[in-house]
Tab-separated table of C-alpha atoms in Angstrom:
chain	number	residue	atom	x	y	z
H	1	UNK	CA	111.650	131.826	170.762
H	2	UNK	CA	112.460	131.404	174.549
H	3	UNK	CA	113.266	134.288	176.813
H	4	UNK	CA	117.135	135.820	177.161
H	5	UNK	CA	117.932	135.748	180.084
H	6	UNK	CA	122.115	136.266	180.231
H	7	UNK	CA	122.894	135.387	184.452
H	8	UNK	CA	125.723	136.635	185.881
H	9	UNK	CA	127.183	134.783	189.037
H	10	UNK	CA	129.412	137.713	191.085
H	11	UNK	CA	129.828	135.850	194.630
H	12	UNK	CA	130.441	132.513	194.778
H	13	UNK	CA	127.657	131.595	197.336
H	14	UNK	CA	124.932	131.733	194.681
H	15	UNK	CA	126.445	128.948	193.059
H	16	UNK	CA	124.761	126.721	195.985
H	17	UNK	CA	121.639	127.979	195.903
H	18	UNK	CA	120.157	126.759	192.504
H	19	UNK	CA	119.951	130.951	191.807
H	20	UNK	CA	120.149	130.175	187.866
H	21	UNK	CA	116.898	127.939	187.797
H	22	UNK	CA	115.503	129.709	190.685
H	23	UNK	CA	115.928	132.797	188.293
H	24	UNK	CA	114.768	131.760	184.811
H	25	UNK	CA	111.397	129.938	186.514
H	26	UNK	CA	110.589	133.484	188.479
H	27	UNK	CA	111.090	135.568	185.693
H	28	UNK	CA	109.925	133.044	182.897
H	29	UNK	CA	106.683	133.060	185.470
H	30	UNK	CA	106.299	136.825	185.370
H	31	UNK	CA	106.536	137.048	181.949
H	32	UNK	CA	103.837	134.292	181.213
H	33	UNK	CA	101.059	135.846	183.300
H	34	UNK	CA	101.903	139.082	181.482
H	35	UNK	CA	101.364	136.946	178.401
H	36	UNK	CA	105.381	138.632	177.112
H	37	UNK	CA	106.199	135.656	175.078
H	38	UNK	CA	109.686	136.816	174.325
H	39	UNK	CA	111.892	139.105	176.463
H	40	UNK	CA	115.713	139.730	176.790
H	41	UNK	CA	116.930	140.663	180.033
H	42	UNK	CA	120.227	140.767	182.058
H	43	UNK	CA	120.424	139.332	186.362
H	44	UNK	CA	123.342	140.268	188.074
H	45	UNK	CA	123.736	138.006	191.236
H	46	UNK	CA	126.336	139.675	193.807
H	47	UNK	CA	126.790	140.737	197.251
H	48	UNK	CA	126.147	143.531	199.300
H	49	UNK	CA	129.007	145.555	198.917
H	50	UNK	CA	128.133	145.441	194.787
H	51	UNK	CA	124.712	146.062	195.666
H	52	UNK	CA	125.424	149.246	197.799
H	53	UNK	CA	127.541	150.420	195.010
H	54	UNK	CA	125.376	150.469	192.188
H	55	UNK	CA	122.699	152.155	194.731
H	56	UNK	CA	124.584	154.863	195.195
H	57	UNK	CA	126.077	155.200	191.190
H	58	UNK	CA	121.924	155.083	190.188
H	59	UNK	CA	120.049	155.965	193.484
H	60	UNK	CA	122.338	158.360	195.302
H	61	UNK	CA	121.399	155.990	198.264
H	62	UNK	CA	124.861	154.380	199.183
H	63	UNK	CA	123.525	151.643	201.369
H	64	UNK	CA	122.750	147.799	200.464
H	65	UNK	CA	119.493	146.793	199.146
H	66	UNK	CA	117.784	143.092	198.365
H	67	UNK	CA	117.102	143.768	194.586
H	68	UNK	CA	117.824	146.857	192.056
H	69	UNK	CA	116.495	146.901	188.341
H	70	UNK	CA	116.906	149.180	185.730
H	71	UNK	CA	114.375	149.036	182.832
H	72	UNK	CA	115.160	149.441	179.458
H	73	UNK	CA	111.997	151.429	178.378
H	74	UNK	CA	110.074	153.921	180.817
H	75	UNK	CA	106.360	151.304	180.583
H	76	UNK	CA	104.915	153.179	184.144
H	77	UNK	CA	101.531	154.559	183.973
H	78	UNK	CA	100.695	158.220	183.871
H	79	UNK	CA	98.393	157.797	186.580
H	80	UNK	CA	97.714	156.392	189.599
H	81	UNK	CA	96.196	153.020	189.455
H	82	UNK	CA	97.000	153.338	185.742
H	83	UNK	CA	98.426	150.078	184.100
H	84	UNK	CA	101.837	150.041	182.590
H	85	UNK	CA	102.325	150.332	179.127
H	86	UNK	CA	103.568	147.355	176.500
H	87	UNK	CA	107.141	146.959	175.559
H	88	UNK	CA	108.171	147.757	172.498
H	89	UNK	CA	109.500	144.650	170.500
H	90	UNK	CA	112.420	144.276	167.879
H	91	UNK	CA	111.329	143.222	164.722
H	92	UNK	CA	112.078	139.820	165.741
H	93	UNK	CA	109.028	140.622	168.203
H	94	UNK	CA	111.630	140.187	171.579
H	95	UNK	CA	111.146	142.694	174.371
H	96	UNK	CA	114.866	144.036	175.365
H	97	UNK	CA	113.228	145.022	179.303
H	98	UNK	CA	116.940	145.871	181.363
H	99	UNK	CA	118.768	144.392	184.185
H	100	UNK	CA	118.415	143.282	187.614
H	101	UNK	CA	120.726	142.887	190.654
H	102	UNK	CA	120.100	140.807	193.682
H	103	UNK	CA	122.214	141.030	197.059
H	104	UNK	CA	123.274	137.532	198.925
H	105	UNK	CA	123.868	139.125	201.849
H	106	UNK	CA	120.609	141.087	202.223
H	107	UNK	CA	118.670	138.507	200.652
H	108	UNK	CA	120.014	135.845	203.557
H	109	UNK	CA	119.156	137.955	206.218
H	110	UNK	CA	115.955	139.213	205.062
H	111	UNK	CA	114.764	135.531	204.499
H	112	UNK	CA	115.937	134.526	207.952
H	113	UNK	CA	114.434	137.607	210.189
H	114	UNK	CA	110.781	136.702	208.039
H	115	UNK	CA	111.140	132.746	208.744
H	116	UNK	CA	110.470	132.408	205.078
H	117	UNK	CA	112.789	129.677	202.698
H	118	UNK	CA	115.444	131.341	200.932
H	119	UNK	CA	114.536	130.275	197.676
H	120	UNK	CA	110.917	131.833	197.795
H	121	UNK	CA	112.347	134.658	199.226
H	122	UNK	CA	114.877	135.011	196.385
H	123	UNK	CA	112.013	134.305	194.028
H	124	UNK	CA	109.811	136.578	195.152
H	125	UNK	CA	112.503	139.125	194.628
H	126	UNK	CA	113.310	138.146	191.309
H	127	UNK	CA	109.598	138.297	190.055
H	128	UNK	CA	109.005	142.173	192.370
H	129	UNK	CA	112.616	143.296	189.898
H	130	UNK	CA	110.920	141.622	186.223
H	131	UNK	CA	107.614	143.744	187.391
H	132	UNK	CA	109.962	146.663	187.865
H	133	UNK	CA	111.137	145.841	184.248
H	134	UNK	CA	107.576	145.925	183.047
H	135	UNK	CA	106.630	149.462	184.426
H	136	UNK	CA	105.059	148.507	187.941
H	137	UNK	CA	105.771	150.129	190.936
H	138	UNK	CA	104.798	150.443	194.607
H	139	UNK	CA	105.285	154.125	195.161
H	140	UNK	CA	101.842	154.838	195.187
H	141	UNK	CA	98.905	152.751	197.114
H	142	UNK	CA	97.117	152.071	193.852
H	143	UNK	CA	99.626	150.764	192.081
H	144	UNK	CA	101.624	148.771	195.419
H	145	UNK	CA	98.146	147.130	195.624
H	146	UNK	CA	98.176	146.614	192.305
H	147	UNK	CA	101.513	145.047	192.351
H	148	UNK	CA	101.340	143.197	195.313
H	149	UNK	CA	98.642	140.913	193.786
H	150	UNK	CA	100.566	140.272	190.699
H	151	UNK	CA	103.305	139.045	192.498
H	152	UNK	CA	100.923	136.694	194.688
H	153	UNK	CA	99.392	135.325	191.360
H	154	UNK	CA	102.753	134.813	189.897
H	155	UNK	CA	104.312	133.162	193.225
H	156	UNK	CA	101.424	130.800	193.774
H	157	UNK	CA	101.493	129.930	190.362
H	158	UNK	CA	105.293	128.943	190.992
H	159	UNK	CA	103.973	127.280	194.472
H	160	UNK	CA	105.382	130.401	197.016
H	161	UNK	CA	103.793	131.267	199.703
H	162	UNK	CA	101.604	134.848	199.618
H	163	UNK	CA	105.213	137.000	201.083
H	164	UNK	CA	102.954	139.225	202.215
């Protein structure tokens, strides 16, 4: 069974960008090195007034951000270093793993004050909110080192540039 991945367009300029295949390749990429062969999640594709919005509703931080997930199951480590647990799976053996949100706006500008292609920087973005999904994190140095070379393997494997 393929992954479930239910895209929803909000602004109009993602319709240009290819954000639908750029999507299902990042996150069918994440999943694949994680060896999750079957996964149901939800991307949200909107601008930065949406973006800023749900911050503050989930983060208390009522300021625009590039990406925003909210995982279904708590899969973080107990400790540092520590690798995230396994989703649990329905009995049809899918993992439901939550939603993401990506900003236009931020995304655009972010990609143009690094010099880096939109698209890898909107992929890169897309596979940094599936790891959030799957219980990684950057908080601590541990596990942003951790997750920082996931997300090279996973880009290179998709043919984007190290980001960092």
């Amino acid at each position: 069974m393929p992954h479930d991945i239910d895209i929803l367009i909000e602004d109009d300029r993602w319709a240009t960008t290819g954000f639908e295949r750029l999507a299902v390749d990042a996150i069918a990429a994440a999943l694949k090195v994680l060896d999750l062969p079957q996964a149901e999640l939800s991307v949200l594709a909107c601008d930065d007034t949406r973006i800023a919005a749900l911050n503050a509703d989930f983060r208390d931080k009522p300021t625009a951000t590039n990406v925003l997930s909210w995982p279904e199951q708590d899969l973080s480590g107990e400790e540092e270093g520590a690798a995230p647990r396994s989703p649990a799976t329905d009995p049809g053996g899918a993992s439901s793993l939550g939603d993401i949100a990506i900003a236009y706006d931020t995304c655009a500008r972010e990609a143009a004050d690094q010099g880096k292609p939109f698209a890898d920087h909107v992929t890169h973005l897309i596979v940094h909110g599936t790891l959030h999904l799957l219980g990684y994190d950057h908080i601590r140095d541990l596990d942003a080192t951790r997750m920082e070379a996931l997300e090279v393997k996973i880009l290179g494997n998709l043919g984007v540039p190290d980001p960092y």
